[in-house]
Tab-separated table of C-alpha atoms in Angstrom:
chain	number	residue	atom	x	y	z
E	1	MET	CA	10.097	147.468	-31.139
E	2	ASN	CA	6.979	148.548	-32.979
E	3	LEU	CA	7.465	147.591	-36.607
E	4	SER	CA	4.890	149.864	-38.109
E	5	GLN	CA	6.970	152.744	-36.846
E	6	TYR	CA	9.536	151.697	-39.400
E	7	MET	CA	7.285	151.335	-42.234
E	8	VAL	CA	7.299	154.938	-43.757
E	9	ILE	CA	6.300	154.069	-47.369
E	10	GLY	CA	2.601	154.376	-47.724
E	11	ARG	CA	2.388	157.048	-44.964
E	12	TYR	CA	1.374	160.722	-45.621
E	13	ILE	CA	2.289	163.765	-43.661
E	14	PRO	CA	0.102	166.803	-44.624
E	15	GLY	CA	1.939	170.078	-45.231
E	16	ASN	CA	2.212	172.851	-47.791
E	17	SER	CA	5.824	172.821	-48.924
E	18	TYR	CA	6.918	173.099	-52.555
E	19	ILE	CA	6.869	169.419	-52.877
E	20	HIS	CA	3.458	168.949	-51.280
E	21	LEU	CA	1.960	171.505	-53.668
E	22	LEU	CA	3.233	169.869	-56.813
E	23	ASP	CA	0.698	168.192	-59.073
E	24	ALA	CA	0.623	164.393	-58.155
E	25	ARG	CA	1.190	163.598	-61.843
E	26	SER	CA	4.496	165.524	-61.929
E	27	LYS	CA	5.639	163.838	-58.903
E	28	LEU	CA	4.820	160.372	-60.100
E	29	ILE	CA	6.540	160.905	-63.468
E	30	PHE	CA	9.420	162.702	-61.772
E	31	VAL	CA	9.973	159.683	-59.377
E	32	PHE	CA	9.672	157.224	-62.201
E	33	LEU	CA	12.247	159.224	-64.314
E	34	TYR	CA	14.495	159.666	-61.259
E	35	ILE	CA	14.599	155.949	-60.689
E	36	PHE	CA	15.548	155.572	-64.281
E	37	LEU	CA	18.356	158.170	-63.753
E	38	VAL	CA	19.574	156.257	-60.682
E	39	PHE	CA	20.114	153.074	-62.962
E	40	LEU	CA	21.651	155.219	-65.741
E	41	THR	CA	24.376	156.500	-63.408
E	42	ASN	CA	27.622	154.462	-63.201
E	43	SER	CA	29.933	156.727	-61.405
E	44	ILE	CA	30.412	157.806	-57.868
E	45	LEU	CA	30.147	161.442	-58.840
E	46	GLY	CA	26.813	160.772	-60.451
E	47	TYR	CA	25.489	159.066	-57.378
E	48	LEU	CA	26.635	161.885	-55.174
E	49	ILE	CA	24.830	164.467	-57.385
E	50	LEU	CA	21.629	162.401	-57.211
E	51	LEU	CA	22.014	161.967	-53.460
E	52	SER	CA	22.643	165.594	-52.853
E	53	PHE	CA	19.607	166.338	-54.857
E	54	ILE	CA	17.509	164.099	-52.673
E	55	ILE	CA	18.871	165.739	-49.569
E	56	ILE	CA	17.768	169.122	-50.938
E	57	GLY	CA	14.434	167.531	-51.519
E	58	ILE	CA	14.181	166.331	-47.950
E	59	LEU	CA	15.009	169.847	-46.681
E	60	ILE	CA	12.397	171.474	-48.920
E	61	SER	CA	9.656	168.802	-48.067
E	62	LYS	CA	9.797	170.116	-44.355
E	63	ILE	CA	9.204	166.573	-43.141
E	64	PRO	CA	11.391	165.643	-40.183
E	65	ILE	CA	14.533	163.736	-41.323
E	66	SER	CA	13.658	161.165	-38.699
E	67	TYR	CA	10.901	159.795	-40.923
E	68	TYR	CA	13.300	159.182	-43.835
E	69	VAL	CA	15.813	157.561	-41.280
E	70	LYS	CA	13.029	155.233	-40.199
E	71	GLY	CA	12.142	154.508	-43.884
E	72	ILE	CA	15.704	153.223	-44.349
E	73	MET	CA	15.621	150.833	-41.300
E	74	PRO	CA	13.685	147.994	-42.832
E	75	ILE	CA	15.985	147.847	-45.864
E	76	PHE	CA	19.070	148.126	-43.667
E	77	LEU	CA	19.477	144.349	-43.581
E	78	ILE	CA	18.970	144.115	-47.351
E	79	ILE	CA	21.770	146.676	-47.830
E	80	LEU	CA	23.965	144.745	-45.362
E	81	PHE	CA	23.305	141.464	-47.055
E	82	THR	CA	23.958	142.852	-50.549
E	83	ILE	CA	27.242	144.528	-49.400
E	84	ILE	CA	28.509	141.257	-47.996
E	85	LEU	CA	27.435	139.373	-51.147
E	86	HIS	CA	29.258	141.785	-53.402
E	87	LEU	CA	32.285	141.975	-51.302
E	88	THR	CA	32.722	138.276	-51.233
E	89	THR	CA	31.585	137.110	-54.687
E	90	ASN	CA	33.023	139.885	-56.987
E	91	LYS	CA	36.520	138.917	-57.825
E	92	ALA	CA	37.267	141.546	-60.482
E	93	GLY	CA	39.835	144.321	-60.176
E	94	ASP	CA	42.809	144.486	-57.877
E	95	LEU	CA	43.099	142.620	-54.655
E	96	VAL	CA	42.570	145.118	-51.807
E	97	PHE	CA	42.297	143.137	-48.718
E	98	GLN	CA	43.045	139.569	-47.753
E	99	TRP	CA	42.524	137.793	-44.374
E	100	LYS	CA	42.604	134.047	-44.366
E	101	TRP	CA	39.995	132.991	-46.945
E	102	ILE	CA	38.388	136.282	-47.271
E	103	GLU	CA	39.493	138.263	-50.299
E	104	ILE	CA	38.093	141.679	-51.221
E	105	TYR	CA	38.626	143.121	-54.631
E	106	SER	CA	38.303	146.750	-55.761
E	107	GLN	CA	35.454	146.016	-58.057
E	108	GLY	CA	33.557	144.380	-55.259
E	109	ILE	CA	33.932	147.417	-53.119
E	110	GLU	CA	32.855	149.733	-55.874
E	111	GLN	CA	29.740	147.497	-56.617
E	112	ALA	CA	28.921	147.465	-52.905
E	113	VAL	CA	29.077	151.277	-52.672
E	114	PHE	CA	27.038	151.774	-55.787
E	115	ILE	CA	24.350	149.381	-54.681
E	116	THR	CA	24.113	150.915	-51.231
E	117	LEU	CA	23.741	154.397	-52.637
E	118	ARG	CA	21.263	153.153	-55.218
E	119	LEU	CA	19.029	151.538	-52.507
E	120	LEU	CA	19.196	154.500	-50.209
E	121	ILE	CA	18.146	156.828	-53.094
E	122	LEU	CA	15.341	154.595	-54.133
E	123	VAL	CA	13.854	154.234	-50.716
E	124	ILE	CA	14.116	157.780	-49.890
E	125	ILE	CA	12.576	158.951	-53.111
E	126	ALA	CA	9.774	156.423	-52.694
E	127	SER	CA	9.055	157.623	-49.167
E	128	MET	CA	9.154	161.142	-50.175
E	129	LEU	CA	6.539	160.582	-52.805
E	130	THR	CA	3.994	159.035	-50.301
E	131	LEU	CA	5.018	161.350	-47.494
E	132	THR	CA	4.133	164.428	-49.447
E	133	THR	CA	1.171	163.140	-51.594
E	134	SER	CA	-2.079	162.307	-50.111
E	135	PRO	CA	-3.517	158.826	-51.109
E	136	ILE	CA	-6.280	160.620	-52.996
E	137	ASP	CA	-3.994	162.772	-55.021
E	138	LEU	CA	-1.843	159.740	-55.635
E	139	THR	CA	-4.757	157.687	-57.006
E	140	MET	CA	-5.973	160.585	-59.079
E	141	GLY	CA	-2.531	161.270	-60.470
E	142	LEU	CA	-1.976	157.686	-61.415
E	143	GLU	CA	-5.424	157.499	-62.891
E	144	ARG	CA	-4.847	160.609	-65.071
E	145	ILE	CA	-1.496	159.404	-66.271
E	146	LEU	CA	-2.822	155.997	-67.265
E	147	ASN	CA	-6.011	157.505	-68.757
E	148	PRO	CA	-5.061	156.736	-72.383
E	149	LEU	CA	-4.985	153.038	-71.600
E	150	LYS	CA	-8.817	153.086	-70.942
E	151	ARG	CA	-9.164	152.865	-74.808
E	152	VAL	CA	-7.930	149.352	-74.685
E	153	ASN	CA	-10.604	148.587	-72.056
E	154	LEU	CA	-8.322	148.385	-69.042
E	155	PRO	CA	-10.198	149.325	-65.802
E	156	ILE	CA	-7.720	152.171	-65.099
E	157	HIS	CA	-9.719	153.888	-62.328
E	158	GLU	CA	-10.077	150.634	-60.446
E	159	LEU	CA	-6.422	149.741	-60.831
E	160	ALA	CA	-5.258	153.074	-59.560
E	161	LEU	CA	-7.623	152.879	-56.682
E	162	MET	CA	-6.516	149.313	-55.751
E	163	MET	CA	-2.875	150.415	-55.985
E	164	SER	CA	-3.359	153.279	-53.605
E	165	ILE	CA	-5.575	151.353	-51.110
E	166	SER	CA	-2.889	148.695	-50.968
E	167	LEU	CA	-0.184	151.300	-50.394
E	168	ARG	CA	-2.275	152.658	-47.539
E	169	PHE	CA	-2.879	149.176	-46.088
E	170	ILE	CA	0.802	148.404	-45.804
E	171	PRO	CA	1.703	150.324	-42.634
E	172	THR	CA	-1.568	148.971	-41.070
E	173	LEU	CA	-0.810	145.404	-41.911
E	174	VAL	CA	2.820	145.618	-40.699
E	175	ASP	CA	1.381	146.706	-37.404
E	176	GLU	CA	-1.136	143.966	-37.421
E	177	ALA	CA	1.537	141.371	-38.473
E	178	ASP	CA	3.613	142.490	-35.453
E	179	LYS	CA	0.715	142.096	-33.115
E	180	ILE	CA	-0.111	138.637	-34.414
E	181	MET	CA	3.531	137.599	-34.131
E	182	LYS	CA	3.701	138.741	-30.445
E	183	ALA	CA	0.271	137.068	-29.799
E	184	GLN	CA	1.518	133.761	-31.327
E	185	LYS	CA	4.654	133.935	-29.411
E	186	ALA	CA	2.765	134.483	-26.178
E	187	ARG	CA	0.937	131.258	-27.065
E	188	GLY	CA	4.239	129.465	-27.412
E	189	ALA	CA	4.873	129.665	-31.111
E	190	ASN	CA	8.455	129.522	-32.168
E	191	PHE	CA	9.698	131.608	-35.102
E	192	GLU	CA	13.387	132.059	-34.115
E	193	THR	CA	14.930	128.678	-33.253
E	194	GLY	CA	14.784	125.149	-34.766
E	195	PRO	CA	15.360	123.824	-38.216
E	196	ILE	CA	14.581	126.144	-41.110
E	197	HIS	CA	11.727	124.108	-42.508
E	198	LYS	CA	9.958	124.029	-39.091
E	199	ARG	CA	10.391	127.740	-38.848
E	200	VAL	CA	8.905	128.309	-42.312
E	201	ILE	CA	5.920	126.122	-41.506
E	202	ASN	CA	5.453	127.967	-38.264
E	203	MET	CA	4.900	131.119	-40.336
E	204	ILE	CA	1.556	129.847	-41.355
E	205	ALA	CA	0.449	130.792	-37.849
E	206	ILE	CA	1.174	134.380	-38.852
E	207	ILE	CA	-0.031	134.299	-42.397
E	208	ILE	CA	-3.662	132.974	-41.775
E	209	PRO	CA	-4.586	135.422	-39.072
E	210	LEU	CA	-3.096	138.210	-41.228
E	211	PHE	CA	-5.358	137.164	-44.074
E	212	ILE	CA	-8.384	137.146	-41.920
E	213	SER	CA	-7.682	140.430	-40.374
E	214	ALA	CA	-6.724	142.086	-43.744
E	215	PHE	CA	-9.889	140.705	-45.375
E	216	LYS	CA	-11.978	142.165	-42.581
E	217	ARG	CA	-10.474	145.483	-42.896
E	218	ALA	CA	-11.024	145.360	-46.702
E	219	ASP	CA	-14.656	144.483	-46.148
E	220	GLU	CA	-15.119	147.348	-43.742
E	221	LEU	CA	-13.567	149.744	-46.176
E	222	ALA	CA	-15.797	148.416	-48.881
E	223	ILE	CA	-18.870	149.024	-46.775
E	224	ALA	CA	-17.616	152.519	-45.867
E	225	MET	CA	-17.106	153.226	-49.625
E	226	GLU	CA	-20.525	152.039	-50.589
E	227	SER	CA	-22.240	153.934	-47.864
E	228	ARG	CA	-20.628	157.048	-49.167
E	229	GLY	CA	-22.038	156.307	-52.571
E	230	TYR	CA	-19.054	154.768	-54.370
E	231	ARG	CA	-20.148	153.581	-57.739
E	232	GLY	CA	-17.044	153.256	-59.658
E	233	GLY	CA	-15.075	155.645	-61.769
E	234	GLU	CA	-17.856	156.622	-64.205
E	235	GLY	CA	-19.327	160.046	-63.768
E	236	ARG	CA	-17.262	160.603	-60.680
E	237	THR	CA	-16.401	164.302	-59.982
E	238	ARG	CA	-13.637	165.645	-57.787
E	239	LEU	CA	-13.739	168.190	-54.984
E	240	ARG	CA	-10.184	169.362	-55.764
E	241	VAL	CA	-8.701	169.026	-59.205
E	242	SER	CA	-5.055	169.669	-59.470
E	243	VAL	CA	-3.560	171.535	-62.373
E	244	PHE	CA	-0.206	171.945	-63.897
E	245	THR	CA	1.450	175.129	-62.519
E	246	TRP	CA	4.795	176.999	-62.559
E	247	ARG	CA	5.872	174.550	-59.833
E	248	ASP	CA	5.564	171.669	-62.141
E	249	LEU	CA	7.338	173.615	-64.926
E	250	LEU	CA	10.252	174.289	-62.599
E	251	LEU	CA	10.420	170.626	-61.720
E	252	LEU	CA	10.649	169.715	-65.353
E	253	LEU	CA	13.457	172.231	-65.789
E	254	ILE	CA	15.339	170.831	-62.814
E	255	PHE	CA	14.978	167.393	-64.142
E	256	SER	CA	16.265	168.383	-67.542
E	257	VAL	CA	19.384	169.850	-65.968
E	258	LEU	CA	19.831	166.684	-63.794
E	259	LEU	CA	19.471	164.521	-66.929
E	260	ILE	CA	21.997	166.428	-68.943
E	261	THR	CA	24.493	166.414	-66.014
E	262	ILE	CA	24.215	162.700	-65.493
E	263	LEU	CA	24.495	161.940	-69.189
E	264	SER	CA	27.551	164.179	-69.513
E	265	ILE	CA	29.206	162.536	-66.521
E	266	ARG	CA	28.528	159.146	-67.989
E	267	GLY	CA	30.051	160.265	-71.282
E	268	LEU	CA	33.261	161.373	-69.540
D	1	MET	CA	-16.294	146.793	-66.673
D	2	LYS	CA	-17.815	147.226	-63.309
D	3	ILE	CA	-16.063	146.116	-60.225
D	4	LYS	CA	-17.651	146.007	-56.843
D	5	ALA	CA	-16.140	147.986	-53.966
D	6	LYS	CA	-15.753	144.806	-51.854
D	7	ASN	CA	-13.803	143.122	-54.690
D	8	LEU	CA	-11.700	146.115	-55.116
D	9	THR	CA	-10.608	146.323	-51.509
D	10	PHE	CA	-10.070	142.612	-51.429
D	11	VAL	CA	-7.562	142.758	-54.336
D	12	ALA	CA	-5.831	145.675	-52.570
D	13	SER	CA	-5.579	143.808	-49.332
D	14	ILE	CA	-3.922	140.739	-51.066
D	15	ALA	CA	-1.489	143.137	-52.694
D	16	SER	CA	-0.514	144.638	-49.413
D	17	ILE	CA	-0.247	141.197	-47.593
D	18	TYR	CA	2.230	140.363	-50.374
D	19	VAL	CA	4.255	143.574	-49.816
D	20	VAL	CA	4.207	143.199	-46.034
D	21	LEU	CA	5.415	139.527	-46.033
D	22	THR	CA	8.235	140.578	-48.644
D	23	VAL	CA	9.414	143.537	-46.538
D	24	LEU	CA	9.116	141.772	-43.202
D	25	PHE	CA	11.465	138.949	-44.278
D	26	ALA	CA	13.454	141.347	-46.451
D	27	PRO	CA	17.029	140.297	-46.666
D	28	ILE	CA	16.128	136.983	-48.112
D	29	SER	CA	13.498	138.330	-50.500
D	30	TYR	CA	15.726	139.869	-53.183
D	31	GLY	CA	18.677	138.992	-55.287
D	32	TRP	CA	19.496	135.709	-57.117
D	33	ILE	CA	19.458	133.476	-54.137
D	34	GLN	CA	16.022	134.470	-53.007
D	35	PHE	CA	13.685	132.851	-50.623
D	36	ARG	CA	10.718	135.108	-50.788
D	37	VAL	CA	8.204	134.047	-48.140
D	38	SER	CA	5.522	136.104	-49.835
D	39	GLU	CA	5.767	133.898	-52.911
D	40	ALA	CA	3.787	131.318	-50.924
D	41	LEU	CA	0.780	133.518	-51.680
D	42	THR	CA	1.005	132.629	-55.381
D	43	ILE	CA	-1.214	129.700	-54.524
D	44	LEU	CA	-4.088	132.049	-53.944
D	45	PRO	CA	-5.400	132.148	-57.522
D	46	PHE	CA	-6.415	128.481	-56.953
D	47	PHE	CA	-9.122	129.852	-54.618
D	48	THR	CA	-10.087	133.093	-56.270
D	49	PRO	CA	-9.289	134.819	-59.548
D	50	LEU	CA	-9.166	138.191	-57.735
D	51	ALA	CA	-5.738	137.089	-56.478
D	52	ILE	CA	-4.453	137.532	-59.979
D	53	PRO	CA	-4.479	141.386	-60.057
D	54	GLY	CA	-3.786	141.320	-56.223
D	55	LEU	CA	-0.533	139.435	-56.580
D	56	THR	CA	0.637	141.478	-59.613
D	57	ILE	CA	0.051	144.841	-57.837
D	58	GLY	CA	1.735	143.297	-54.722
D	59	VAL	CA	4.924	142.335	-56.622
D	60	LEU	CA	5.037	145.713	-58.464
D	61	ILE	CA	5.042	147.575	-55.161
D	62	ALA	CA	7.427	145.232	-53.448
D	63	ASN	CA	9.863	145.314	-56.266
D	64	ILE	CA	10.303	149.047	-55.820
D	65	PHE	CA	12.909	147.962	-53.245
D	66	SER	CA	14.637	145.567	-55.494
D	67	GLN	CA	18.260	146.159	-56.276
D	68	ALA	CA	17.509	144.958	-59.869
D	69	GLY	CA	15.386	148.164	-60.226
D	70	ILE	CA	13.131	149.018	-63.122
D	71	PRO	CA	13.617	145.643	-64.906
D	72	ASP	CA	12.408	143.915	-61.717
D	73	MET	CA	9.419	146.273	-61.640
D	74	ILE	CA	8.477	145.191	-65.132
D	75	PHE	CA	9.401	141.580	-65.403
D	76	GLY	CA	8.494	140.685	-61.752
D	77	PRO	CA	4.787	141.626	-62.091
D	78	LEU	CA	4.732	140.287	-65.602
D	79	ALA	CA	6.001	136.852	-64.490
D	80	THR	CA	3.606	136.867	-61.543
D	81	LEU	CA	0.635	137.812	-63.817
D	82	ILE	CA	1.348	134.910	-66.208
D	83	ALA	CA	1.935	132.417	-63.424
D	84	ALA	CA	-1.345	133.551	-61.550
D	85	ILE	CA	-3.436	133.150	-64.662
D	86	MET	CA	-2.040	129.727	-65.210
D	87	THR	CA	-2.592	128.765	-61.542
D	88	SER	CA	-6.170	129.882	-61.614
D	89	LYS	CA	-6.751	127.333	-64.340
D	90	ILE	CA	-5.365	124.379	-62.436
D	91	LYS	CA	-7.699	121.957	-60.865
D	92	ASN	CA	-5.354	119.571	-59.103
D	93	LYS	CA	-4.064	121.186	-55.819
D	94	TRP	CA	-0.732	119.398	-55.781
D	95	LEU	CA	0.130	120.989	-59.163
D	96	VAL	CA	-0.743	124.487	-58.031
D	97	PRO	CA	2.927	125.470	-57.176
D	98	ILE	CA	4.204	124.412	-60.578
D	99	PRO	CA	3.369	127.604	-62.703
D	100	PRO	CA	4.911	130.060	-60.206
D	101	ILE	CA	8.016	127.920	-59.949
D	102	LEU	CA	8.547	127.489	-63.642
D	103	VAL	CA	7.494	130.961	-64.826
D	104	ASN	CA	9.511	132.837	-62.243
D	105	ALA	CA	12.555	130.638	-62.647
D	106	ILE	CA	12.517	131.286	-66.370
D	107	ILE	CA	11.612	134.960	-66.535
D	108	ILE	CA	13.290	136.160	-63.271
D	109	GLY	CA	16.202	133.800	-63.762
D	110	ILE	CA	16.977	135.204	-67.234
D	111	MET	CA	16.494	138.729	-66.110
D	112	LEU	CA	18.890	138.383	-63.141
D	113	GLY	CA	21.402	136.417	-65.231
D	114	VAL	CA	21.491	139.278	-67.801
D	115	LEU	CA	21.546	142.024	-65.131
D	116	PHE	CA	24.237	140.597	-62.930
D	117	SER	CA	26.133	138.815	-65.758
D	118	SER	CA	29.451	139.476	-64.052
D	119	GLU	CA	28.419	137.499	-61.064
D	120	ILE	CA	26.170	134.592	-62.273
D	121	SER	CA	25.458	132.857	-65.448
D	122	ILE	CA	21.960	132.624	-66.883
D	123	PRO	CA	21.325	128.876	-66.304
D	124	LEU	CA	22.645	129.113	-62.787
D	125	ALA	CA	20.361	132.109	-62.026
D	126	ILE	CA	17.488	130.195	-63.381
D	127	LEU	CA	18.351	127.270	-61.160
D	128	TRP	CA	18.752	129.344	-58.073
D	129	VAL	CA	15.396	131.257	-58.497
D	130	GLY	CA	13.742	127.982	-59.243
D	131	VAL	CA	15.169	126.279	-56.134
D	132	GLY	CA	14.069	129.210	-54.025
D	133	GLU	CA	10.521	129.247	-55.435
D	134	PHE	CA	10.358	125.398	-55.076
D	135	GLY	CA	11.250	125.701	-51.441
D	136	VAL	CA	8.912	128.446	-50.594
D	137	LEU	CA	5.996	126.919	-52.463
D	138	TYR	CA	6.236	123.339	-51.220
D	139	LEU	CA	7.377	124.171	-47.671
D	140	LEU	CA	5.047	127.069	-47.110
D	141	GLY	CA	2.674	127.456	-50.058
D	142	MET	CA	1.384	123.916	-49.964
D	143	PRO	CA	0.722	123.855	-46.191
D	144	LEU	CA	-0.984	127.256	-46.656
D	145	LEU	CA	-3.133	125.929	-49.408
D	146	LEU	CA	-4.199	122.862	-47.240
D	147	ALA	CA	-5.011	125.145	-44.347
D	148	LEU	CA	-6.958	127.606	-46.518
D	149	GLU	CA	-8.802	124.753	-48.048
D	150	LYS	CA	-10.564	124.227	-44.730
D	151	ARG	CA	-11.490	127.881	-44.695
D	152	LYS	CA	-12.685	128.173	-48.228
D	153	ASP	CA	-15.737	130.262	-46.995
D	154	ILE	CA	-13.275	133.264	-46.695
D	155	PHE	CA	-13.030	133.480	-50.394
D	156	GLU	CA	-16.497	132.420	-51.426
D	157	LYS	CA	-18.302	135.754	-51.125
D	158	TYR	CA	-15.855	137.386	-53.500
D	159	ASN	CA	-16.307	134.913	-56.168
D	160	ASP	CA	-19.732	136.005	-57.538
């Protein structure tokens, strides 16, 4: 299995769908507010509305669904783990199922379903953001949103750039970690058996090479940036400057409708 | 403030290593009984102050996947930032793991205790997070620190 295949967040697929053409600022703000909405929701109906909205988004983005499915794979274990945790530890509500010492209560099931939906929505929306927005647009969007903070002397340009470079590095480093793991296994390293403390210490054999290779890549990137004349944010101009258009206005309207719907469901 | 390109990409690479290690060992990285392998990296500020923004950004990105959601995306990086600043001031290497253990146990413990109040009490959440951090930092963080000590040269060129 090639791990990097499953690391969708941080990857960009060019295109010209409605979502691709949105201003990066609108997308960033929308994703942030959407995550907020996800946590505001407390009923199954609310989650279904949010989920169906995401599915429409997937269809509009014209990005193969397989990408999103792959994006869910890495968190599949987290979901499974949380489901088991909630089913076994939450003892509120009615007793639904009992087998020997395993007792499952209705609240536990409810919580497990909620958390699963929540995680699915979060991962899909985060993947959708990076899949449809180029790293350059993402950086610029972030920078322009945070611009007011420049007044308090925060290096916003640099922070935004660091953030998008690290997002871009993630799939590359997952790939690298995978290679290192295989190489170390070929040398006889053991990550799968033995007592837990030994296994943990063995991980150093992955972490140190990962450091060296990541730092090397970072250096190469810095040289590439400098040789192209990167001098920091001051006086930097852009080839393409995105502007707020009817598309962004439409997104705002859609979000308002969504917000009102979720709030009214909550109030019921 | 002017930041050199090589320092900038260096910070970004630390952040992504954090995210990669968190996600690779995902199921044990989140929740109140957490054993986040990537937390071993919190020893890095001992070697270079550039690890402070690096770890903070890393936690911010990694916590997008947290079930605790927005609070975890605010308090996680905040706890890391405070701990990393404290770590960078420490001179004795054996005490390096202390700030991340204490700061995370208190901030993240209280946060998880409040968020999942139906499942766990605050003192217990503090204890669990603390135990997890203690385990990672002394089992993995400390050996990592000792191993990196021999390769200090990796960090030196960024420290000017």
